[in-house]
CSV table of C-alpha atoms in Angstrom, one decimal:
chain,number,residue,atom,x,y,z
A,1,UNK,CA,93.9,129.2,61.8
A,2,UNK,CA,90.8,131.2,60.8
A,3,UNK,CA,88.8,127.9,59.2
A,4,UNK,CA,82.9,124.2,48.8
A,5,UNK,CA,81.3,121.4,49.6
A,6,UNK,CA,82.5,120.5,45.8
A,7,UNK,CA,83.9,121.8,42.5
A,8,UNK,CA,80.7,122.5,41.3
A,9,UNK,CA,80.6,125.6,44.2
A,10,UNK,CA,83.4,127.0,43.0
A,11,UNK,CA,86.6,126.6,44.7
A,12,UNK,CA,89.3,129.0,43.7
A,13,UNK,CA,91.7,126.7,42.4
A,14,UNK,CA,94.3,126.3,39.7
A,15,UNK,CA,94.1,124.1,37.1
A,16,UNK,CA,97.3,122.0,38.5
A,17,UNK,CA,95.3,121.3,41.5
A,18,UNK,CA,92.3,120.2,39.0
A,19,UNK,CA,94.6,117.8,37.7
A,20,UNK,CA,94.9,114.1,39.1
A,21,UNK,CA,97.9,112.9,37.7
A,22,UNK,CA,99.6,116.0,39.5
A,23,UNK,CA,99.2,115.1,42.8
A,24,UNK,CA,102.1,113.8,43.5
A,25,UNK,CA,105.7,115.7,44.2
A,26,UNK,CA,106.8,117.7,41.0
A,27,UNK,CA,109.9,116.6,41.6
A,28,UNK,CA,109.6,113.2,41.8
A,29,UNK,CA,106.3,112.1,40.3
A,30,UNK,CA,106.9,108.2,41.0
A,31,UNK,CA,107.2,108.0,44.8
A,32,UNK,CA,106.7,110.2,47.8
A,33,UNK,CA,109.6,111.8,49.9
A,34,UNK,CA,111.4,109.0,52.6
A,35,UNK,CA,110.2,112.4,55.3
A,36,UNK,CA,107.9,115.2,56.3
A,37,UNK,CA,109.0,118.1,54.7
A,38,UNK,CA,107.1,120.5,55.4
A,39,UNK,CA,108.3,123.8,53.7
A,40,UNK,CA,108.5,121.8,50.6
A,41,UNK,CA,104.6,121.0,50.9
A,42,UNK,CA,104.1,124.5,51.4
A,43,UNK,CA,105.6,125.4,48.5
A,44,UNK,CA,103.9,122.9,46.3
A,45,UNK,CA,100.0,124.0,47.7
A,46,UNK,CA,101.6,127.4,47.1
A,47,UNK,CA,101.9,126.6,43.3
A,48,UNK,CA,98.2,125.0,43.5
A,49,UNK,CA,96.5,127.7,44.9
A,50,UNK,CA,95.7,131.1,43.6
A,51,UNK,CA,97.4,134.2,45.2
A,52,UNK,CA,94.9,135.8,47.6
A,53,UNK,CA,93.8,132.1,48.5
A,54,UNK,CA,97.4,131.4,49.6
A,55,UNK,CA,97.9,134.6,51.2
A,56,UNK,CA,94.2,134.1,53.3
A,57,UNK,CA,95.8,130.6,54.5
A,58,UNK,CA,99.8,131.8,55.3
A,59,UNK,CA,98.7,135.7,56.6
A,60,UNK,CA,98.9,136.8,59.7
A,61,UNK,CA,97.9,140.1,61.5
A,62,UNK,CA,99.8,143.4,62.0
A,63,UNK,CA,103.8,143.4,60.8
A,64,UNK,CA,103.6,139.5,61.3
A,65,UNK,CA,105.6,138.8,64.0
A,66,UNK,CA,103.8,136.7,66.1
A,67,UNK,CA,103.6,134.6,62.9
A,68,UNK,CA,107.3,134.8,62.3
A,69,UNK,CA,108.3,133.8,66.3
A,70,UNK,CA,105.8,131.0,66.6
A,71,UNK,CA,108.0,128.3,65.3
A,72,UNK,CA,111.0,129.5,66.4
A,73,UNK,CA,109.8,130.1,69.9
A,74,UNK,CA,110.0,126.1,70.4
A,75,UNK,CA,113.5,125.7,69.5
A,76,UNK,CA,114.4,127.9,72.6
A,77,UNK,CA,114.3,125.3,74.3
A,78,UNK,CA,116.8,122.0,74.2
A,79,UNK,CA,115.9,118.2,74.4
A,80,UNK,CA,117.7,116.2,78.0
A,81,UNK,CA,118.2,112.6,76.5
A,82,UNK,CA,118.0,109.8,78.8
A,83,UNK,CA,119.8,106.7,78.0
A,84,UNK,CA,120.3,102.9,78.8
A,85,UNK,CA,116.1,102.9,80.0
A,86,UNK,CA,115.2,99.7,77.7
A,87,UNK,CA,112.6,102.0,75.9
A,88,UNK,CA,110.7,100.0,73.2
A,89,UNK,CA,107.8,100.9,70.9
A,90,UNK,CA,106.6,104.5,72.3
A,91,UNK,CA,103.2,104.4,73.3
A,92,UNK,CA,101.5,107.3,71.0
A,93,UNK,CA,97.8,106.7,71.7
A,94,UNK,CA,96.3,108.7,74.5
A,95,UNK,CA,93.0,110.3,75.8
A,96,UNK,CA,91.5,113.7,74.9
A,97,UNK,CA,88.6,114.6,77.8
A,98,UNK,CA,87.8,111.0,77.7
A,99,UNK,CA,87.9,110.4,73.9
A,100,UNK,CA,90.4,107.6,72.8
A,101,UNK,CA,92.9,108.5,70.5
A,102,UNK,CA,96.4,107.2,68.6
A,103,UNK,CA,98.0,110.4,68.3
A,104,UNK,CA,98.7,113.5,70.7
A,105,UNK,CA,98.8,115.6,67.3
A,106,UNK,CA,94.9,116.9,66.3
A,107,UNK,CA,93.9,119.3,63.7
A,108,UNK,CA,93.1,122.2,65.1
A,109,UNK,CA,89.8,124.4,63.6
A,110,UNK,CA,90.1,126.6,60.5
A,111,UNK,CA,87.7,128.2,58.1
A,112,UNK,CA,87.3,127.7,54.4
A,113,UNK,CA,88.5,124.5,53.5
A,114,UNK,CA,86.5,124.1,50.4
A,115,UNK,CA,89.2,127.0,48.7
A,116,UNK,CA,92.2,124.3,49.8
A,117,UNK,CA,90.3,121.3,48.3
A,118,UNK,CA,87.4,120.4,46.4
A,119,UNK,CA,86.4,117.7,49.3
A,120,UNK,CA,86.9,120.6,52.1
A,121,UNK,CA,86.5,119.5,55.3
A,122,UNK,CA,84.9,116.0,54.6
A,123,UNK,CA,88.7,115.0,53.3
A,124,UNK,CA,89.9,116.8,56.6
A,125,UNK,CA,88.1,114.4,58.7
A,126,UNK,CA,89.3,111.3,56.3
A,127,UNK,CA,92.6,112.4,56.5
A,128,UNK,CA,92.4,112.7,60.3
A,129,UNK,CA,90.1,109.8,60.8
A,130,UNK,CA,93.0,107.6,58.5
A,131,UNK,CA,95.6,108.4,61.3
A,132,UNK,CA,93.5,108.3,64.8
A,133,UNK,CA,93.7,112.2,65.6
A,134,UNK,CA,90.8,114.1,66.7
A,135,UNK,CA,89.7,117.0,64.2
A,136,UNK,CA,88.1,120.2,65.1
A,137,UNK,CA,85.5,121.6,63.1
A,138,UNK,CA,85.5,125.5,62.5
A,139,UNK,CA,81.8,127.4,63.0
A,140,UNK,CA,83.4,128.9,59.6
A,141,UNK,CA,83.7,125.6,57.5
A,142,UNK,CA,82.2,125.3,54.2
A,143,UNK,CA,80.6,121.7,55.0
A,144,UNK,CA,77.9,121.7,57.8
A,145,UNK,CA,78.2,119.8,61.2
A,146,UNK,CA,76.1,117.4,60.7
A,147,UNK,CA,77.9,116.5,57.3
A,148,UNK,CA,81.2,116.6,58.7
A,149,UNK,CA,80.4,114.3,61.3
A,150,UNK,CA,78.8,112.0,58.7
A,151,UNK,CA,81.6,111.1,57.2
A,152,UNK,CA,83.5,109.6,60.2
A,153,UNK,CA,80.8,108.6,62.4
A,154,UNK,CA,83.2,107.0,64.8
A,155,UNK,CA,86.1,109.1,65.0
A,156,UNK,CA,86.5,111.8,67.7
A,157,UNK,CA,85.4,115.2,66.8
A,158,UNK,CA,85.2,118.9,68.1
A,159,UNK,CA,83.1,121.5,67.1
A,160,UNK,CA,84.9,125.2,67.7
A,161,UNK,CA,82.2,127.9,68.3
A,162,UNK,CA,82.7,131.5,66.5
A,163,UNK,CA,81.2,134.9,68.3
A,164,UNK,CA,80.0,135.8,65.3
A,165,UNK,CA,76.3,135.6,64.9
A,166,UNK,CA,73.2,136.4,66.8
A,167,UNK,CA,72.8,134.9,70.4
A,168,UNK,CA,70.0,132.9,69.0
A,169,UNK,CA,72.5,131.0,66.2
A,170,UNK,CA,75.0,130.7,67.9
A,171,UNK,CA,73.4,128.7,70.8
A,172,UNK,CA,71.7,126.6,67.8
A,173,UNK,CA,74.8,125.6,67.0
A,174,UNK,CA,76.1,124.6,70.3
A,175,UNK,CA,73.1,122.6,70.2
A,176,UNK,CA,73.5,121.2,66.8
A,177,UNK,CA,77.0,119.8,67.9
A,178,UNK,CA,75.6,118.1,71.0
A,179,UNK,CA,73.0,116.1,68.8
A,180,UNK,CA,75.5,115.3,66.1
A,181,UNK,CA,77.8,113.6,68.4
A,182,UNK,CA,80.4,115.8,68.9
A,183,UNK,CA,82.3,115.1,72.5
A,184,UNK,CA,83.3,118.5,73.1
A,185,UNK,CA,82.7,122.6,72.0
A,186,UNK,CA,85.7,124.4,71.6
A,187,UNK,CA,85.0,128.2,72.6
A,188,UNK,CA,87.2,130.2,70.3
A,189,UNK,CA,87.9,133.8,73.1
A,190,UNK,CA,90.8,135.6,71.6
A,191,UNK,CA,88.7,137.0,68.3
A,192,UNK,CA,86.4,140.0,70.0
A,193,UNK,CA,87.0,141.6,66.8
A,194,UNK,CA,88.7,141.0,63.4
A,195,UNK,CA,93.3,141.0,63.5
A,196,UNK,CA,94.4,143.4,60.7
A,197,UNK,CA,95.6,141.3,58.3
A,198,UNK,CA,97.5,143.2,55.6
A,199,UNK,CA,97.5,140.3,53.2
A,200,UNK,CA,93.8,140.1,53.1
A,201,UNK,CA,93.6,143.7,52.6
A,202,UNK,CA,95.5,144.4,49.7
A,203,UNK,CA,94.2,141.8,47.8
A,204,UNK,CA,90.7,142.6,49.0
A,205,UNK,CA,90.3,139.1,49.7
A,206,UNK,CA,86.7,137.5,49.6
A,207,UNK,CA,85.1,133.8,49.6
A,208,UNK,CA,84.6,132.6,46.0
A,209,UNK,CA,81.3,133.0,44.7
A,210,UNK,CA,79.0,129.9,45.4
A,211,UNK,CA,81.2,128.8,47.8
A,212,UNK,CA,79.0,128.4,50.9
A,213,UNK,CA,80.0,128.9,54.6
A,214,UNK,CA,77.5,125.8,55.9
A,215,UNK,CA,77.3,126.5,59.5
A,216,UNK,CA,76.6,130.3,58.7
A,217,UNK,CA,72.8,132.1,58.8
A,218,UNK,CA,71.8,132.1,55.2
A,219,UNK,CA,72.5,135.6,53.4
A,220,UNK,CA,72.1,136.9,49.9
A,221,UNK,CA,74.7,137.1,47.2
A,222,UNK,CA,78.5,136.5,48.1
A,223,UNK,CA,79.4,135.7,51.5
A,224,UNK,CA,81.7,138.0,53.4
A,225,UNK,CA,84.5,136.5,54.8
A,226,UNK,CA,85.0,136.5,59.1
A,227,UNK,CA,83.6,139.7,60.5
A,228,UNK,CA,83.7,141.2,63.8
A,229,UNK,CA,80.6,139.4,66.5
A,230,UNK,CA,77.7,141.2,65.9
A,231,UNK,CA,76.3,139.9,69.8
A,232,UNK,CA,77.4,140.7,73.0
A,233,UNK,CA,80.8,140.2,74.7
A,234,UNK,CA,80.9,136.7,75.7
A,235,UNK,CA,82.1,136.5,79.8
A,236,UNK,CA,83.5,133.5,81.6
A,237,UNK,CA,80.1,133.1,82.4
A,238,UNK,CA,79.2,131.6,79.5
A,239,UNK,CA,81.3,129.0,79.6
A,240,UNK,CA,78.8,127.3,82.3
A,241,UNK,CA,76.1,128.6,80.0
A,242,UNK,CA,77.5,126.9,76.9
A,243,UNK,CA,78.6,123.7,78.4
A,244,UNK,CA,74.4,123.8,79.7
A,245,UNK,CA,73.2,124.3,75.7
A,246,UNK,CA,75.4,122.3,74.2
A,247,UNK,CA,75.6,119.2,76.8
A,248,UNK,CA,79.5,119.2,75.9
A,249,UNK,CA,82.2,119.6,77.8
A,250,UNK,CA,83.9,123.5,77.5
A,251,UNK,CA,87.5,123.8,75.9
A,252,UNK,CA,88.5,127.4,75.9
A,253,UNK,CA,91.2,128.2,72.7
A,254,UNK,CA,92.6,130.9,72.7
A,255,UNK,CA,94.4,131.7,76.3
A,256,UNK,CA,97.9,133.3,76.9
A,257,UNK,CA,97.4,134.6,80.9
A,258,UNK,CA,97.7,132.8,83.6
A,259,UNK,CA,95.5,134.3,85.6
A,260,UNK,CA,92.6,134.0,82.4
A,261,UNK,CA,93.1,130.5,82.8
A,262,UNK,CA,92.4,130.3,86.5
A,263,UNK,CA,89.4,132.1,86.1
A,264,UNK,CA,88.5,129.7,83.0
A,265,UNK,CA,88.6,126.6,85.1
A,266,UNK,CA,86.7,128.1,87.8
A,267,UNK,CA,84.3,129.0,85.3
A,268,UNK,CA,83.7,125.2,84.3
A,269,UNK,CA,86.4,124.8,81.5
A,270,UNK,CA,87.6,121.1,81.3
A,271,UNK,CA,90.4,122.6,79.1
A,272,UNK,CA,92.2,124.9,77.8
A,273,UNK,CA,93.4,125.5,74.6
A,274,UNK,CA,97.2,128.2,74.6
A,275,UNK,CA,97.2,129.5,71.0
A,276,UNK,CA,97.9,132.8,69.3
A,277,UNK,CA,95.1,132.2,66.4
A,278,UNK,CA,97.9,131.4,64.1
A,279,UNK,CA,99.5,134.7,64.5
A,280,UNK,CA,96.2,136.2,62.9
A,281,UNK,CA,94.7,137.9,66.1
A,282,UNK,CA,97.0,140.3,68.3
A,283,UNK,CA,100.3,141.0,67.1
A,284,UNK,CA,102.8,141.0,68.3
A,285,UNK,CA,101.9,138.7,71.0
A,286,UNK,CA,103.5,136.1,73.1
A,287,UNK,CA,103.9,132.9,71.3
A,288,UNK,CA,102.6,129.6,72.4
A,289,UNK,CA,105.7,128.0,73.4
A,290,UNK,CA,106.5,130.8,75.7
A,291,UNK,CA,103.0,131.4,77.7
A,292,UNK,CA,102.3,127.3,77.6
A,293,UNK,CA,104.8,127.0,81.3
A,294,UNK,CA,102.8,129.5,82.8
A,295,UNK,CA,99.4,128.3,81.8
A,296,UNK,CA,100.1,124.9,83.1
A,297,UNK,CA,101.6,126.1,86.9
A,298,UNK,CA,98.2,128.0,86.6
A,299,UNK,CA,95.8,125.0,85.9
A,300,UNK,CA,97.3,122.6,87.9
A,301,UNK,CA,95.4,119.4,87.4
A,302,UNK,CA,92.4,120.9,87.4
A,303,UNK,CA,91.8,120.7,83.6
A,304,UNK,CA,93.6,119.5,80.3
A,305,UNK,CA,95.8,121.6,78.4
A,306,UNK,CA,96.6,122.0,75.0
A,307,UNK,CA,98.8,124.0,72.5
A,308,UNK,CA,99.4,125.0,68.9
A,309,UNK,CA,101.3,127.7,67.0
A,310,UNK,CA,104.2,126.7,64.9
A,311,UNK,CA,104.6,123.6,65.7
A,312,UNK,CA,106.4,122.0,62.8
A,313,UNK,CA,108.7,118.8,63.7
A,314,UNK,CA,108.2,115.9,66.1
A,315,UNK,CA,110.7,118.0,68.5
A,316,UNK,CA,108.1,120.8,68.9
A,317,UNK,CA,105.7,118.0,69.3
A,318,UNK,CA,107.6,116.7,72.2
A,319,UNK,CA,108.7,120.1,74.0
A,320,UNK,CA,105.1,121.1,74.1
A,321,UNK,CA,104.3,117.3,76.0
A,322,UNK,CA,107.2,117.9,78.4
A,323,UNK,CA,105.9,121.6,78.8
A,324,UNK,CA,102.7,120.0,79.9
A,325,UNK,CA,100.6,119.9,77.1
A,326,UNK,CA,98.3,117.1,76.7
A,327,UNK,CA,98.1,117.1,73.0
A,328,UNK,CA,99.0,119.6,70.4
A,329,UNK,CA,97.3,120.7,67.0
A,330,UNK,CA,98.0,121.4,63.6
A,331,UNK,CA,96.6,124.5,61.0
A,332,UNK,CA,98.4,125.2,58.3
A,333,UNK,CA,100.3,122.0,57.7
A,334,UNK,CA,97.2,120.0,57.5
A,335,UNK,CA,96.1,122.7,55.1
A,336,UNK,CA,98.7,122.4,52.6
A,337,UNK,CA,98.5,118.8,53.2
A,338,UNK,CA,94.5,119.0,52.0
A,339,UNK,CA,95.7,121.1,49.0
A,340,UNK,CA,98.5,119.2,47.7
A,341,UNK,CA,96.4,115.5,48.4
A,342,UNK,CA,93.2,116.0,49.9
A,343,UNK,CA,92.5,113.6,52.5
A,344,UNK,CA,95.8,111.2,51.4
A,345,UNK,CA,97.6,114.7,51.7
A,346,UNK,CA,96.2,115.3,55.4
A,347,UNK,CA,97.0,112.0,57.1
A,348,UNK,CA,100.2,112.2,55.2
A,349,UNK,CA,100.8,115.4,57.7
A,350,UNK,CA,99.5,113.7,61.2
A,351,UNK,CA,101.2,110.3,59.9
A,352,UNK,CA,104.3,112.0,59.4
A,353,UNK,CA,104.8,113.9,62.5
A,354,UNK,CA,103.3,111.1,64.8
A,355,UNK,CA,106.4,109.3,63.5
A,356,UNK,CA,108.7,112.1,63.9
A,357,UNK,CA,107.1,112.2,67.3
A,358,UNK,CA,107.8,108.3,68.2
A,359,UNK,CA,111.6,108.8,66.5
A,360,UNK,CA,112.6,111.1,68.8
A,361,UNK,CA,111.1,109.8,72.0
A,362,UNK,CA,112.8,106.7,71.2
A,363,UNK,CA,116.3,108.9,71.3
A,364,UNK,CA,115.3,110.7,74.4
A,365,UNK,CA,114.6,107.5,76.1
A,366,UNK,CA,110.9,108.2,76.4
A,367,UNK,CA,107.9,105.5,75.9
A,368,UNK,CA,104.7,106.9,76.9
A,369,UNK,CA,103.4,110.6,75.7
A,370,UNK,CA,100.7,110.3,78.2
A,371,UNK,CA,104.3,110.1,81.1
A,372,UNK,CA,106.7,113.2,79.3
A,373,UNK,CA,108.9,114.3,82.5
A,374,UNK,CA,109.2,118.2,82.5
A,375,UNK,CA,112.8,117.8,82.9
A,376,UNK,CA,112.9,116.3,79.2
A,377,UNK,CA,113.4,120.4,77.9
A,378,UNK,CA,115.4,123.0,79.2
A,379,UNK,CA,115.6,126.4,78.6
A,380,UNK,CA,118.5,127.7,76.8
A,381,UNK,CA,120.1,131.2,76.9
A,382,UNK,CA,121.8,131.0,73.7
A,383,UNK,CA,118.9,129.4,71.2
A,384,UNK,CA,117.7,130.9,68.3
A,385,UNK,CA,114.8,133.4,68.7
C-alpha cells in the first residue's frame, strides 16, 4: 500500500477508536475470536476510522479491478497434499538477504500510519517485532527513520525509498537508512506518477492537519498527500547507484515483467519485490499471483523473490512459497490490525497467519518454508477468478 507521531498531531480518528475499553471485538468484548478473520477486522477498523481515512487505506486506482482480482487470483490455483511423510513442527523461521527471521510473512511499506493509530508506525514495528517478521518502512510514514528504528533496535527492518523528492533528499535518505541500521532499501519503481484513485478524489482526500509526514522535506501549512516525483526518471542504473549511497543491499518492489526483472538483477538487485502497489498504481493490471511464475523462471537463483497482493489466508501464504516466493508481505491487514489494536492488533495479523501458514503445511505434508516443492500447487482450469 501507499504508506502522527501521537494524538496530540491530530489523527483523524473516531471517538470509538479513542476509547480503550473498546478495543476489543464488539461482539464479544470478553475474549478474542479462536481465528483470523480477516473481513471481520476490516469491518471493525472500518467502524473506527473516518470515511475518507478508510477509503485512502481500502482504495484502489482506476474501476478497481486489479484490487478486486488480487485475492482471488491465488485461489486459481489448488493445494497437492502429500501424506504418510512423518512431518512434525513446520519449520517457519527463515532468512531474508541474510537477516534472520521466524516468519516468511513481513509487512510490507505503507504511508500514513499515524491516521490508523495514534502510535503509527512505532506500534507497526512492535507489532512486527512481537512476532519475528521483518517490517518495511514507507519514505511516506509519519514517524521518521531513525525513530522507527529506535523502537526495535534489534529486529530486522527495511526502509522503502519514494521518487518523490529532489535528487539531493532522496539520496539523504538512502543514506539515513544505512546509518540507522537498516539491512536493506527497498526501491519502490512502479509509481512514475500518481494511480487515479477515485476514492481519494471524491472525497478530496488530504493528510490531517498537524499530522506530519517525518521522512518528508519540511513545507508550510498542510501537507499534500503522495504526489507525482518532482526528479528525474529513475533507470536501472540507479539501482548500482543506490546500493553505492546507501551501503544496502537493492530490493526492487514493484515488478510484473519478466524481462524487467532480468534486467533488475543485472542491474545489481539482490531482490525483487512482484506487487501491483495494492491495486493503487495501473489498473487493470496483472495480479501478483499470476506474474509471480514468470518472475521467478526469469530470476533464476540469481536473486530472492518476493510477493504481495491479496494475500489473505495461510493458503495464499503457501501458494506464493511453492510459486517460488521467498517470503510474502502484508498492507492492509496489518493496517486494520494497527487500527482495531495498535501494536497488539498488528502481531495479532502476522501471528495469526504464521499459524494458518504452519496448519496447512502440516496438512500438505510440508516442514520447512525455506524447502516448498513447486509441485505443492497446480493450476486449475475451473477455479474461481
Amino acid at each position: 500500500m501507499a504508506s502522527g507521531d501521537d494524538a496530540a498531531n491530530g489523527p483523524r480518528l473516531t471517538q470509538r477508536q479513542r476509547s480503550a475499553d473498546e478495543q476489543a471485538q464488539p461482539d464479544d468484548p470478553g475474549r478474542e475470536p479462536p481465528f483470523l478473520d480477516l473481513a471481520a477486522l476490516e469491518q471493525q477498523a472500518r467502524a473506527r476510522l473516518s470515511p475518507d481515512v478508510y477509503d485512502y487505506y481500502a482504495g484502489g486506482a482506476g474501476t478497481e479491478t486489479t484490487l478486486a482480482e488480487a485475492p482471488t487470483s491465488w485461489r486459481a490455483w489448488r493445494l497437492r497434499p502429500r501424506v504418510l511423510r512423518g512431518v512434525g513442527t513446520p519449520q517457519l523461521g527463515t532468512t531474508l538477504l541474510g537477516s534472520e527471521v521466524r516468519t516468511p510473512i513481513g509487512v510490507a511499506p505503507w504511508a500514513y500510519q499515524g491516521m490508523a493509530h495514534p502510535d503509527g508506525e512505532r506500534g507497526t514495528a512492535r507489532g512486527a517485532a512481537a512476532t519475528g517478521s521483518l517490517m518495511t518502512v514507507s519514505t511516506s510514514a509519519t514517524t521518521s527513520l531513525e525513530d522507527v528504528a529506535a523502537v526495535t533496535p534489534a529486529g530486522p527492518r527495511w526502509f522503502q525509498l519514494y521518487r518523490l523528492h529532489s535528487p539531493g533528499h532522496t539520496d539523504d535518505l538512502a543514506r539515513r537508512a544505512g546509518q540507522a541500521g537498516y539491512a536493506a532499501l527497498v526501491l519502490t519503481v512502479d509509481l512514475p506518477v500518481l494511480g487515479r484513485r477515485l476514492r481519494d478524489l471524491r472525497s478530496d482526500f488530504a493528510l490531517p492537519a498537524g499530522l506530519l509526514l517525518a521522512n518528508h522535506p519540511p513545507v508550510q501549512g498542510t501537507q499534500p498527500p503522495l504526489q507525482a516525483a518532482v526528479s528525474p526518471s529513475w533507470t536501472f542504473a540507479d539501482i548500482e547507484r543506490f546500493a553505492a549511497v546507501s551501503g544496502l543491499p537493492v530490493v526492487v518492489k514493484g515488478v510484473l515483467r519478466g524481462d524487467d526483472v532480468a534486467r533488475c538483477v543485472a542491474a545489481g538487485a539482490s531482490a525483487v519485490w512482484v506487487s501491483t502497489h495494492g491495486g493503487r498504481q495501473a489498473d487493470p493490471a496483472v495480479a501478483s499471483a499470476e506474474a509471480l511464475p514468470e518472475v521467478v523462471t526469469a530470476v533464476g537463483a540469481d536473486a530472492e523473490v518476493y510477493a504481495d497482493g491479496g494475500i489473505r489466508t495461510g493458503s495464499d501464504v503457501l501458494t506464493a512459497l511453492a510459486l517460488g516466493a521467498r517470503a510474502v508481505f502484508l498492507g492492509r491487514p496489518t493496517t486494520w490490525g494497527l487500527a482495531t489494536g495498535g501494536a497488539d492488533g498488528v502481531a495479532r495479523v502476522l501471528g495469526g497467519l504464521t499459524e494458518e501458514l504452519a496448519h496447512t503445511m502440516a496438512l500438505c505434508g510440508l516442514d520447512d518454508v525455506r524447502a516448498v516443492p513447486r509441485d505443492t500447487v497446480v493450476r486449475t482450469p475451473w477455479a474461481a477468478r
